[in-house]
Coordinates of C-alpha atoms and ligand atoms in Angstrom, one line a residue:
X1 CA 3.3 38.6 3.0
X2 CA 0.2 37.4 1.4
X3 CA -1.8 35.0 3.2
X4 CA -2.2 31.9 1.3
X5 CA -3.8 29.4 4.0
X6 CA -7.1 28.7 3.9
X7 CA -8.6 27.3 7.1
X8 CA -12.2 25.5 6.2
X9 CA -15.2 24.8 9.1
X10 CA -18.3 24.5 7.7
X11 CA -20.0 21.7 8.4
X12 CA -20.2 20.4 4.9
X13 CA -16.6 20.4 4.4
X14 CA -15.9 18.7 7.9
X15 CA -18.4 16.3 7.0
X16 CA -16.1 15.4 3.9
X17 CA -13.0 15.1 5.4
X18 CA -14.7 13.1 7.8
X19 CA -14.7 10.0 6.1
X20 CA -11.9 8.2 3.6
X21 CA -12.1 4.5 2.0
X22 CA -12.0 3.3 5.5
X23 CA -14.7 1.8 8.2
X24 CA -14.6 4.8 10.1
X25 CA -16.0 8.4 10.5
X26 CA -14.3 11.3 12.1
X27 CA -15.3 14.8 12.2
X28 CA -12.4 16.9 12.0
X29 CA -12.7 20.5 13.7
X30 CA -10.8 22.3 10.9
X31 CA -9.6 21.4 7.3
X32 CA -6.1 23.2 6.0
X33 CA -5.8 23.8 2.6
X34 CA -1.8 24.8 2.4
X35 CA -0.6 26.4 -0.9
X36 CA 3.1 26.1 0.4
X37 CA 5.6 25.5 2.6
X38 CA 5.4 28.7 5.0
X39 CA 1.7 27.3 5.0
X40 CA 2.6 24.2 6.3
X41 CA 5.1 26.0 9.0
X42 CA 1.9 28.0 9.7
X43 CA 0.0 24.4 10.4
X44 CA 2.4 23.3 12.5
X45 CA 2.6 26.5 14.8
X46 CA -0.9 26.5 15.6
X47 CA -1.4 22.8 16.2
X48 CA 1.8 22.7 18.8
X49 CA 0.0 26.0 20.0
X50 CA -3.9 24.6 20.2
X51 CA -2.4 21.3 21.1
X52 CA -4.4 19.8 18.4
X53 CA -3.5 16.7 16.2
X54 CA -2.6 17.1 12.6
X55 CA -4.0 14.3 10.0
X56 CA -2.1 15.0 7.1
X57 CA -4.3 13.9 3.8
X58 CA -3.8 13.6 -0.2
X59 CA -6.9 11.9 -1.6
X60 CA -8.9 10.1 1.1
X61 CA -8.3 7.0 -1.0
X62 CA -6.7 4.9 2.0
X63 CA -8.2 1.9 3.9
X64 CA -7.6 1.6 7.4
X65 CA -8.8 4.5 8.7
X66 CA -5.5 6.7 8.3
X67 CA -6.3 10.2 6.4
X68 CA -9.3 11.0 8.9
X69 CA -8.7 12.9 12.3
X70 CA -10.5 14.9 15.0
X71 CA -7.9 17.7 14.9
X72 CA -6.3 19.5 11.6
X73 CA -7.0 17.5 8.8
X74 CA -4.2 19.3 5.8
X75 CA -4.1 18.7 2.2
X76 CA -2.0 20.9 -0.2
X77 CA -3.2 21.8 -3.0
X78 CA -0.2 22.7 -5.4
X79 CA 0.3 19.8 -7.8
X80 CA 3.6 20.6 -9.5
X81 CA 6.1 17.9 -11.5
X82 CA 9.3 18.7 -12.7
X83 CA 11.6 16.3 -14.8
X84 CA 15.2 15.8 -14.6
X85 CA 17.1 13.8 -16.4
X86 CA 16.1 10.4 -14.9
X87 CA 14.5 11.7 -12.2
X88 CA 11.3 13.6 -11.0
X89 CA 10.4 16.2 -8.3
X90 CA 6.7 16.6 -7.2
X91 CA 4.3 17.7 -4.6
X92 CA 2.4 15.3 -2.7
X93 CA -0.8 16.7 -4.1
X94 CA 0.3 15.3 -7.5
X95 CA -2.4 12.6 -8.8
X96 CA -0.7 9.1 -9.8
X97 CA -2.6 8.9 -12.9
X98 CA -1.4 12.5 -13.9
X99 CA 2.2 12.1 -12.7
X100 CA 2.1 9.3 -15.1
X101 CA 1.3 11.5 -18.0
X102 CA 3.9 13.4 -17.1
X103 CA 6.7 11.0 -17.4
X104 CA 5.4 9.7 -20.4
X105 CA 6.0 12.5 -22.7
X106 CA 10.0 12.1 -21.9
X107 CA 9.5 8.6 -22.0
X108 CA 9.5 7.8 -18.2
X109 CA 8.1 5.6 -16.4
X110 CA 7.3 5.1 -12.4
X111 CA 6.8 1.7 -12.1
X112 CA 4.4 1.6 -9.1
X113 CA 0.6 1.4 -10.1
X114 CA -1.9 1.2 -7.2
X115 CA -5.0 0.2 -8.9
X116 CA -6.6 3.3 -7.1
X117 CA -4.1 5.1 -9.6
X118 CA -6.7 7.1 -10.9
X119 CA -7.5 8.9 -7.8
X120 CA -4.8 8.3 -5.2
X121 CA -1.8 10.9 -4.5
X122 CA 1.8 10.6 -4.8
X123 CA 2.3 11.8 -1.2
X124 CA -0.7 8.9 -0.4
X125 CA 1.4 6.8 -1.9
X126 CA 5.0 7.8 -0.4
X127 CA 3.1 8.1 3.0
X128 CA 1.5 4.5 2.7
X129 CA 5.0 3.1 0.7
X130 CA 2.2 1.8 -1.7
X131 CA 2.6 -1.0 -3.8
X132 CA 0.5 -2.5 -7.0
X133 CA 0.7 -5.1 -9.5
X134 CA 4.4 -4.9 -10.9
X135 CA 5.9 -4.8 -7.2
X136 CA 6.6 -8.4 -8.0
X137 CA 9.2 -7.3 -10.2
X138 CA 9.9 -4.0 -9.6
X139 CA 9.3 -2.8 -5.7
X140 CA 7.0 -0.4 -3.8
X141 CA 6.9 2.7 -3.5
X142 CA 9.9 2.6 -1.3
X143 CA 12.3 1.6 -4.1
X144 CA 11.4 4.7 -5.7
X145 CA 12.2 7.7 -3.3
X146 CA 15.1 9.5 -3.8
X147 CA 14.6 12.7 -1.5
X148 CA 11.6 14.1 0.6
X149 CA 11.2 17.8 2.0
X150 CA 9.5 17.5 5.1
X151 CA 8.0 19.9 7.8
X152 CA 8.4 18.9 11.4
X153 CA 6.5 19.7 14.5
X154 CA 10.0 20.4 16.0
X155 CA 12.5 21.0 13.7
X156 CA 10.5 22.6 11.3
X157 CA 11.4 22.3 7.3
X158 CA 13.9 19.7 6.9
X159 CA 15.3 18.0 3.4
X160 CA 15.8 14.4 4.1
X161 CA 18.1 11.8 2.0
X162 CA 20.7 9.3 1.9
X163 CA 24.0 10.1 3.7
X164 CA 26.6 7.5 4.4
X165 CA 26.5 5.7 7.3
X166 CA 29.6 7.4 9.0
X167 CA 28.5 10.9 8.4
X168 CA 24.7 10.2 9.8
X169 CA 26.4 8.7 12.9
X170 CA 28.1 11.9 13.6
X171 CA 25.5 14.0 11.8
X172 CA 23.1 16.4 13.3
X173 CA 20.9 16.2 16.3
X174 CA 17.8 14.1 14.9
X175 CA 19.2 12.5 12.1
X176 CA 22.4 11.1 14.4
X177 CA 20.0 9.9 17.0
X178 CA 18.4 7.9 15.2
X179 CA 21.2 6.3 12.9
X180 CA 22.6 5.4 16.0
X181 CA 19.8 3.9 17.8
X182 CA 19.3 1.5 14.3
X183 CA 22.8 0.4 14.1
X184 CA 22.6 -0.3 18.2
X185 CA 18.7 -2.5 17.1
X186 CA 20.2 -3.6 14.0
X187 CA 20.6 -7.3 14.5
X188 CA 17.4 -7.3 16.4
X189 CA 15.3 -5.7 13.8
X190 CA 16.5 -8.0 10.9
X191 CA 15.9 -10.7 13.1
X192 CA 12.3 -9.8 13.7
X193 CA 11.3 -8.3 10.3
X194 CA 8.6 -10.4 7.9
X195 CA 9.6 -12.7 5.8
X196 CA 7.8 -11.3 2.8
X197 CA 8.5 -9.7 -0.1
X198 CA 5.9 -6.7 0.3
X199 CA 5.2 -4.7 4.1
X200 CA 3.5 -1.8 5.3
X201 CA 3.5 -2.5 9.0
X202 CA 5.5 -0.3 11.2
X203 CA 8.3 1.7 10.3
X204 CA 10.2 -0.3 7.1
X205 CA 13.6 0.2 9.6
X206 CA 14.9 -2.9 8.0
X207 CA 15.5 -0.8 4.8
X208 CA 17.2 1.9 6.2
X209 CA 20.5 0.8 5.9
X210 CA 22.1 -0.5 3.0
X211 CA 24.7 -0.2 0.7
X212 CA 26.6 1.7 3.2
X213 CA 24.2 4.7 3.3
X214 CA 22.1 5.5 5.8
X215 CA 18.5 6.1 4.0
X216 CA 16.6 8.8 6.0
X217 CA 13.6 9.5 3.5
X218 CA 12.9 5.3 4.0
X219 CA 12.2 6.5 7.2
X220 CA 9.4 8.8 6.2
X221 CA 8.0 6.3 3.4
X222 CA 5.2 4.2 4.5
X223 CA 5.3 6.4 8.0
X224 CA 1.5 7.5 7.4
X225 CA 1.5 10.9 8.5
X226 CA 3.1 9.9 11.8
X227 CA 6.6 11.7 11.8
X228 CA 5.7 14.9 9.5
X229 CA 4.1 16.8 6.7
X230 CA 5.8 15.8 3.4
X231 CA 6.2 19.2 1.1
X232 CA 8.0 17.6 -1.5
X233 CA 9.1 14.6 -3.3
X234 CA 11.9 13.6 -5.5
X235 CA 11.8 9.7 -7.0
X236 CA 13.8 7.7 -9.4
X237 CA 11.8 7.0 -12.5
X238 CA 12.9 4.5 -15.3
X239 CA 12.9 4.3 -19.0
X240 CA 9.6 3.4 -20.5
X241 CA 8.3 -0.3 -19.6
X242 CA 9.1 -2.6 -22.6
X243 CA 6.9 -5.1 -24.5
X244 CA 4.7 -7.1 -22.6
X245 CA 1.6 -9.7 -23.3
X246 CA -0.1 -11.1 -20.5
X247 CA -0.9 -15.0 -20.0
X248 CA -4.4 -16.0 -18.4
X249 CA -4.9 -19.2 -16.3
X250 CA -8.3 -20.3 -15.2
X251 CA -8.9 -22.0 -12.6
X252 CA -11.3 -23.8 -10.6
X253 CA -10.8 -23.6 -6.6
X254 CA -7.8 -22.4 -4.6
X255 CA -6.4 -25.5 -3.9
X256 CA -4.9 -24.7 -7.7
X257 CA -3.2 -21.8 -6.8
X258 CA -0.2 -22.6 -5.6
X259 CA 1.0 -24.9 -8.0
X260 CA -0.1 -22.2 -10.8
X261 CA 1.6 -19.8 -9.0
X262 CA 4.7 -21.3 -8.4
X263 CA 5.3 -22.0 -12.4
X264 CA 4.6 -18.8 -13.1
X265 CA 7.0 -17.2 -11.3
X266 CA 9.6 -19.3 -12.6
X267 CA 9.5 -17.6 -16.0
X268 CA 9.9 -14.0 -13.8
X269 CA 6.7 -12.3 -14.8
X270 CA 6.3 -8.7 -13.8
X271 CA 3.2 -9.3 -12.2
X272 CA 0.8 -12.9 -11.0
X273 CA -2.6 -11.4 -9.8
X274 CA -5.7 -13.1 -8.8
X275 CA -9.2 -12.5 -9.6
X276 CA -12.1 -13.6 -8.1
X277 CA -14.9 -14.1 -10.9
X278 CA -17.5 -14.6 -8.2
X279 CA -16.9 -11.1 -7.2
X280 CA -17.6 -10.0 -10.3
X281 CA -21.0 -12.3 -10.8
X282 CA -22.5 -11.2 -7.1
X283 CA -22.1 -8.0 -8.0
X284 CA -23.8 -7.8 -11.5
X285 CA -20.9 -7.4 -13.6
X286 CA -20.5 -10.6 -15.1
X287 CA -20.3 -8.9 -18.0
X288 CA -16.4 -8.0 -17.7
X289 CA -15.9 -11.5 -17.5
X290 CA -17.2 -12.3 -21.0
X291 CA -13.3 -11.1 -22.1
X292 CA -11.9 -14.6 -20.8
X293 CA -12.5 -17.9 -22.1
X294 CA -13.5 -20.8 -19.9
X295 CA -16.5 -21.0 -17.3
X296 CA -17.8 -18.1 -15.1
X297 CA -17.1 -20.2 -11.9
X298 CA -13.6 -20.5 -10.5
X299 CA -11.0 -17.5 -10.0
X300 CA -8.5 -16.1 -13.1
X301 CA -4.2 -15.9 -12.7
X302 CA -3.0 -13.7 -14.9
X303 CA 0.7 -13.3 -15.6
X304 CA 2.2 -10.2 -17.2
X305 CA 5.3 -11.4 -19.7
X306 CA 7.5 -9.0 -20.4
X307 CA 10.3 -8.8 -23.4
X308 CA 12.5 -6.4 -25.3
X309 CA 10.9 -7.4 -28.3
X310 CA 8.6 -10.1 -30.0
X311 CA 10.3 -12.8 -30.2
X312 CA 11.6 -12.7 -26.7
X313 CA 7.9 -12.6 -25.6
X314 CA 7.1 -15.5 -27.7
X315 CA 10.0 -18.0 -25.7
X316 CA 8.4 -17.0 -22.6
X317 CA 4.9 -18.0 -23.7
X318 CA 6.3 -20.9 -25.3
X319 CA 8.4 -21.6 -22.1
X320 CA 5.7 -21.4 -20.0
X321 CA 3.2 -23.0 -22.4
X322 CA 5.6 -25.9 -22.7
X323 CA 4.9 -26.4 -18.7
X324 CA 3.2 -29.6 -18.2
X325 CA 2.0 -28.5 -14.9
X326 CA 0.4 -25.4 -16.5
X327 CA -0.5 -27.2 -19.5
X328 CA -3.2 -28.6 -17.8
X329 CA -5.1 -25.3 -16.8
X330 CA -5.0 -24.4 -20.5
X331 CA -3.3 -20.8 -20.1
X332 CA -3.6 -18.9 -23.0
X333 CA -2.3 -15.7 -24.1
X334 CA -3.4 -11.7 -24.6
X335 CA -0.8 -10.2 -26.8
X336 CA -3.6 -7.0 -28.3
X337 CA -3.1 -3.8 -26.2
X338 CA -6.8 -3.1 -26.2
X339 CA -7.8 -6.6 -25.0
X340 CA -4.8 -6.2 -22.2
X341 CA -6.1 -2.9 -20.9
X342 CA -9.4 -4.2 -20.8
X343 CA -7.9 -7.1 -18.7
X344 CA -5.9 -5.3 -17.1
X345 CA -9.2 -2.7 -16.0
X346 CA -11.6 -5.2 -14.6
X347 CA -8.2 -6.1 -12.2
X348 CA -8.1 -2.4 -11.0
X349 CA -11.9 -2.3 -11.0
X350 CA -11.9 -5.4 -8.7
X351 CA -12.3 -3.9 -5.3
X352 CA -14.9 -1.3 -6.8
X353 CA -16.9 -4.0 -7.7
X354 CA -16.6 -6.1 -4.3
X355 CA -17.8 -2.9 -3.0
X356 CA -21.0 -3.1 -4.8
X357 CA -21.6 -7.1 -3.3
X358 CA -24.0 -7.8 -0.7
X359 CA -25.6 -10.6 1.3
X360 CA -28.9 -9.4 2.9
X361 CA -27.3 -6.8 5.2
X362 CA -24.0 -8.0 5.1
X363 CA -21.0 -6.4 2.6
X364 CA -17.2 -6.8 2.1
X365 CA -15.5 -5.1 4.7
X366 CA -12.0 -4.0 4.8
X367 CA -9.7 -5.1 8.4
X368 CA -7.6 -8.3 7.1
X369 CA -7.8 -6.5 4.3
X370 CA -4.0 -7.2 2.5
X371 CA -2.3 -9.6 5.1
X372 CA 1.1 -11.2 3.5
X373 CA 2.9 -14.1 4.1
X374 CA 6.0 -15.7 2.5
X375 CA 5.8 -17.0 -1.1
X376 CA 6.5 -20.5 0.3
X377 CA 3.2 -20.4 2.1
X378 CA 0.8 -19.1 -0.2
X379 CA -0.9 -23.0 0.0
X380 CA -1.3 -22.8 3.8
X381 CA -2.7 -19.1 4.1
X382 CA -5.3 -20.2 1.5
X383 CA -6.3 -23.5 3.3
X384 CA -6.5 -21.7 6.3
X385 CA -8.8 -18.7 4.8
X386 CA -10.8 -21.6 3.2
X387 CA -11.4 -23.2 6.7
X388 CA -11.6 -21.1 8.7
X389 CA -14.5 -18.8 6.8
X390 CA -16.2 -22.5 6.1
X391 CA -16.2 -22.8 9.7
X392 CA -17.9 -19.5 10.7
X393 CA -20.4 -20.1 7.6
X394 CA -19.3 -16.7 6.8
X395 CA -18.5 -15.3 2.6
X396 CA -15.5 -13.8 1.9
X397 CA -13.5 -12.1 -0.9
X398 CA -10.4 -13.2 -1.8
X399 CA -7.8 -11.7 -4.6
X400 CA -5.0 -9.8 -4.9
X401 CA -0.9 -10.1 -5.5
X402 CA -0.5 -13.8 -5.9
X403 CA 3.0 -13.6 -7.0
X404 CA 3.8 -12.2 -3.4
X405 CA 1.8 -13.9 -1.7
X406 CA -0.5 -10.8 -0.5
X407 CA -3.9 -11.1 -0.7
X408 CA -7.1 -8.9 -0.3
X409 CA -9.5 -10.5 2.1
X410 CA -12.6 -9.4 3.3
X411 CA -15.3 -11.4 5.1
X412 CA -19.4 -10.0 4.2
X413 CA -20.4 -8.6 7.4
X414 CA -22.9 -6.0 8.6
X415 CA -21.1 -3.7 10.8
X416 CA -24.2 -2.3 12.1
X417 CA -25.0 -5.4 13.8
X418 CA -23.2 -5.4 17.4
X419 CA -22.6 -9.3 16.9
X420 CA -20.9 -9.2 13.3
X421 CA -18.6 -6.0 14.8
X422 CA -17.5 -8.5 17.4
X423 CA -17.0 -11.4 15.0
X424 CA -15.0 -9.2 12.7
X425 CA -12.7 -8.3 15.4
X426 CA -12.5 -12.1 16.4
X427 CA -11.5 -12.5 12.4
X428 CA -8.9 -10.4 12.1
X429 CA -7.0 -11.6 15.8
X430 CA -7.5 -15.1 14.3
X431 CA -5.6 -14.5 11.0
X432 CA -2.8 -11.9 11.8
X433 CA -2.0 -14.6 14.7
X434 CA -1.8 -17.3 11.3
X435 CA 0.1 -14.6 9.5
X436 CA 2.4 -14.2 12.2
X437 CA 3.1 -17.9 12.7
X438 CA 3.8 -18.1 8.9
X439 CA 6.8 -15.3 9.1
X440 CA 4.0 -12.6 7.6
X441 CA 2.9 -9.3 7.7
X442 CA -0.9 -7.9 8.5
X443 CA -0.3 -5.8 5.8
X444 CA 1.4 -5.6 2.6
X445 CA 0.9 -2.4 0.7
X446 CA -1.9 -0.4 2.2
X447 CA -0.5 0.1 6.0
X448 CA -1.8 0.2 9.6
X449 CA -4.1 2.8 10.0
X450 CA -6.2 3.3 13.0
X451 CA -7.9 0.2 12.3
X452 CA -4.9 -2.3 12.7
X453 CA -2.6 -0.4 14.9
X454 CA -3.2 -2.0 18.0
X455 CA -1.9 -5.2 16.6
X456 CA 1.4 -3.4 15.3
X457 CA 3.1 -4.1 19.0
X458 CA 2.3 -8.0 18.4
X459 CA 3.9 -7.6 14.6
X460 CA 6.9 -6.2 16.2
X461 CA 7.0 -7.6 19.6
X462 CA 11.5 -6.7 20.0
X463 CA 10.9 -3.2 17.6
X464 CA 7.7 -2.0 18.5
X465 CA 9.4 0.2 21.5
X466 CA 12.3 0.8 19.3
X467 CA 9.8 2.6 16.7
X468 CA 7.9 4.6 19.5
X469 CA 11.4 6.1 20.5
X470 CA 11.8 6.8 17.2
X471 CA 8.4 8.9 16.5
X472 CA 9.6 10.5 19.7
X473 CA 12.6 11.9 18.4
X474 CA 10.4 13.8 15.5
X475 CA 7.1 13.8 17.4
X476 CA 7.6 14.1 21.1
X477 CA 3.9 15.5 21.8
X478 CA 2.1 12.8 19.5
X479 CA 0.8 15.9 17.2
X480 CA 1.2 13.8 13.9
X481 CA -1.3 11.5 13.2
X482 CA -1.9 10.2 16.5
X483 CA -3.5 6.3 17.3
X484 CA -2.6 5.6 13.7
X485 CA 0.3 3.3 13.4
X486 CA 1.3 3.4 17.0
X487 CA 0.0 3.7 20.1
X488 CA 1.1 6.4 22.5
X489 CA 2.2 4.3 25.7
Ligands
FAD1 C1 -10.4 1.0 -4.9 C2 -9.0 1.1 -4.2 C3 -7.9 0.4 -4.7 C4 -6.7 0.5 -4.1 N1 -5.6 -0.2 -4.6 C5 -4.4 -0.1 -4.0 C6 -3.3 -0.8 -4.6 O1 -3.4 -1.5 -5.6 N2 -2.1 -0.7 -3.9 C7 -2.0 0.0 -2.8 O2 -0.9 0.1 -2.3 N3 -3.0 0.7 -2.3 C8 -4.2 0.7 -2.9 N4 -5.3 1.4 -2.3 C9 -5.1 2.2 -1.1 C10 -4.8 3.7 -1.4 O3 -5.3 4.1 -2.6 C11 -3.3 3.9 -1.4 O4 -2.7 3.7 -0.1 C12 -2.9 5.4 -1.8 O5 -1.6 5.5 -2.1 C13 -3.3 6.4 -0.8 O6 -3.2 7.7 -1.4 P1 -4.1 8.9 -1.0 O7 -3.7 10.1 -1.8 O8 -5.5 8.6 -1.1 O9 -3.7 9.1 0.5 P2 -4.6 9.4 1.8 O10 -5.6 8.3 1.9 O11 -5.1 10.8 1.7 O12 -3.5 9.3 2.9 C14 -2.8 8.1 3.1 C15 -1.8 8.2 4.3 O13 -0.8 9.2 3.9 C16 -0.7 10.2 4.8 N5 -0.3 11.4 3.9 C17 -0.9 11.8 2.8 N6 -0.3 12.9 2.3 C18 0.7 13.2 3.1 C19 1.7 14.2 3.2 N7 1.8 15.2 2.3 N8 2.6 14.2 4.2 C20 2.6 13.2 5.2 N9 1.6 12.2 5.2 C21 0.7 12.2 4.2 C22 -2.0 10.3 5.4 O14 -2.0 10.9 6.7 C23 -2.4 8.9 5.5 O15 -1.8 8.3 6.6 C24 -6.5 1.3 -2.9 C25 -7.7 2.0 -2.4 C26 -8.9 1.9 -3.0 C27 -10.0 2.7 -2.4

């Protein structure tokens, strides 16, 4: 057999993998690169042997703190898609952008666009159940997975997907323990989940069953690394997106938003996003803004329209247009494919940017991050944003998914100072405990991490134990991913 692993220590390769798009930095003591499965098998035997942790990782692109470890860090480098019919099969190394590509050429389409598309991995994104602009309309990441090969610390290489209900109750040994300990919890965990339209907190149990099936690889999807390696991926896509033009609302202060939003959504846009212009301005790029008509002050809503053809995407601009609410704003319309990328690219470029803002010491940093809460209370997360950072005296950044309600907050602080470090920590109890009064989630599309998992227990007070169990059955010695998500008790 020819060896195909690849086991990587020197110190500028740890010192790599030691950091991602999150706060912190962890030197791992060996990086994997796995060609295959066998590799993967190969991982796993020497971690349950060393008694090392494995961090599974695609492209580093996650924020809070999930693709760094002190163990085994693995990434797997074959990037493979396959068409069929009207779905795909891919390995997790597969690059979003390129996977796009792909499905274009047969007219395809995988609805889900993380603006870190360019960069970020399909496994990244199956592991995280990412999310983008078009969730509003068309899901996460979630909606999407069909079937997932998977390598266990236990069980070893496992194909996981959707078997009724009856047959999962009675199936085999992991698979039957765990259908059975959901439909024991069920009540309770519909009871407790968030009232949101987007989540990446915990386990997504409430999705498991449905439709009479009993959806394993749901299980698996937005479990960051915490249950097992994914080997490979098989999603739904769908035909190629239709027309579309996008309307763009300025406006001047927050207080706006809701109403804005809430007009919008009537006419069931693919996508309500909100920009920030002062973002843009702190950090030098005013120049991205000269696209938009209207001031430089205030914050943009854009709304994507779409329609099977022209003149269905004229009655919703006029329908919309005809608003007298929206009226007032003055929306107005980009129907040219180049002006709408462009658009569309200073959106994906927005947390870039924020990265380049700073304040004397003090910078955006990521911890609230992409808290959600229900549509209904869009108004009452943003007046308590507005309050409390008025309160503290403290900037913030503020844009994101309006359309669900999910928003990307960061307050400038300067993490090297012992005081800000505290504050922040202060910051982020203050406004998970607002989120969870509101029915919310801390996080919509980019998951716990490291950073937010103590607070998972307080998200899921009646499940929390339930999921532990649950990482148990797959997990029992804590080898995958360990601290992020869930705490070992
Ligand atoms: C500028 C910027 C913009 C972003 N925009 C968005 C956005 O619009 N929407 C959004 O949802 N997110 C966004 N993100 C967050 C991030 O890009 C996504 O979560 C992305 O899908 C992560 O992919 P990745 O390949 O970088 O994964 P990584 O960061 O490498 O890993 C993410 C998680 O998946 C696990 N994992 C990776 N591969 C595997 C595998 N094969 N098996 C098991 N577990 C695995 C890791 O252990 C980790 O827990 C953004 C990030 C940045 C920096």
């Amino acid at each position: 057999m020819v060896e195909s692993l690849r086991i990587l220590t020197e110190k500028k390769v740890l010192s790599e993998y030691s950091k991602d798009a999150g706060i912190r930095t962890i030197e791992p003591r060996a990086v994997f690169v796995a060609e295959d499965e066998g590799d993967l098998l190969q991982v796993i035997r020497r971690a349950n042997l060393d008694g090392v942790p494995i961090t599974p990782r695609g492209s580093g692109t996650s924020i809070p703190d999930q693709s760094v470890g002190s163990g085994y860090v693995v990434v797997q480098a074959q990037k493979e898609v396959q068409i069929s019919g009207r779905e795909f099969q891919c390995t997790p190394a597969v690059i979003k952008a390129d996977q796009n590509s792909t499905l274009e050429q047969s007219n395809l389409w995988m609805p889900v666009d993380p603006s870190s598309y360019r960069a970020c991995s399909i496994g990244g994104m199956v592991s995280n159940n990412s999310a983008g602009a078009r969730t509003l309309k068309y899901g996460s990441t979630l909606e999407y997975v069909k079937e997932l090969t998977v390598v266990l610390p236990e069980e070893g290489r496992r194909v996981v997907k959707a078997l009724p209900l009856d047959e999962a109750l009675h199936g085999d040994g992991s698979t039957r323990k765990v259908a059975n300990l959901m439909v024991e919890n069920w009540k309770t965990i519909l009871h407790e989940r968030p009232k949101t339209t987007k989540n990446s907190s915990g386990y997504r149990l409430e999705r498991l069953i449905h439709d009479g099936l009993f959806d394993l690889p749901r299980l698996f999807v937005g479990s960051e690394g915490t249950l097992g390696l994914i080997s490979r991926i098989t999603c739904q896509a769908r035909g190629r997106p239709p027309l579309r033009s996008l309307m763009v609302v300025s406006i001047d202060s927050l207080k706006d938003m809701e109403v804005v939003v809430e007009e919008l959504r009537v006419s069931k846009p693919s996508a309500v996003e909100l920009l920030d212009k002062s973002i843009f301005l702190k950090a030098r790029r005013g120049d991205l803004l000269r696209q938009f008509r209207g001031s430089q002050k205030g914050y943009l809503v854009y709304a994507e329209i779409e329609g099977k053809d022209e003149s269905e995407l004229q009655r919703a601009f006029e329908q919309i247009a005809s608003n007298e609410k929206l009226a007032e704003f003055d929306p107005f319309l980009l129907t040219d494919p180049g002006e709408m990328s462009k658009a569309w690219e200073t959106r994906d470029l927005t947390l870039t940017i924020a990265g380049e803002m700073r304040s004397g010491n003090r910078y955006p940093v990521p911890g609230i991050e992409d808290l959600v809460v229900p549509p209904g209370k869009l108004r009452d997360i943003l007046a308590f944003l507005e309050t409390t950072f008025a309160d503290l005296g403290l900037e913030f950044i503020s844009y994101g998914h309006a359309g669900d309600a999910n928003l990307h907050v960061r307050p400038l602080l300067d993490m090297s100072d012992g005081r800000d470090n505290k504050l922040h920590r202060e910051i982020m109890r203050n406004c998970f405990e607002a989120v969870w009064k509101m029915g919310g989630s801390i996080t919509g599309e980019h998951g716990d991490g490291l950073l937010r998992a103590e607070y998972v227990k307080e998200q899921y007070v009646e499940t929390y134990e339930l999921m532990v169990q649950i990482k148990e059955i797959y997990d029992p010695k804590w080898l995958m991913n360990p601290g992020v998500k869930l705490q070992r008790p």
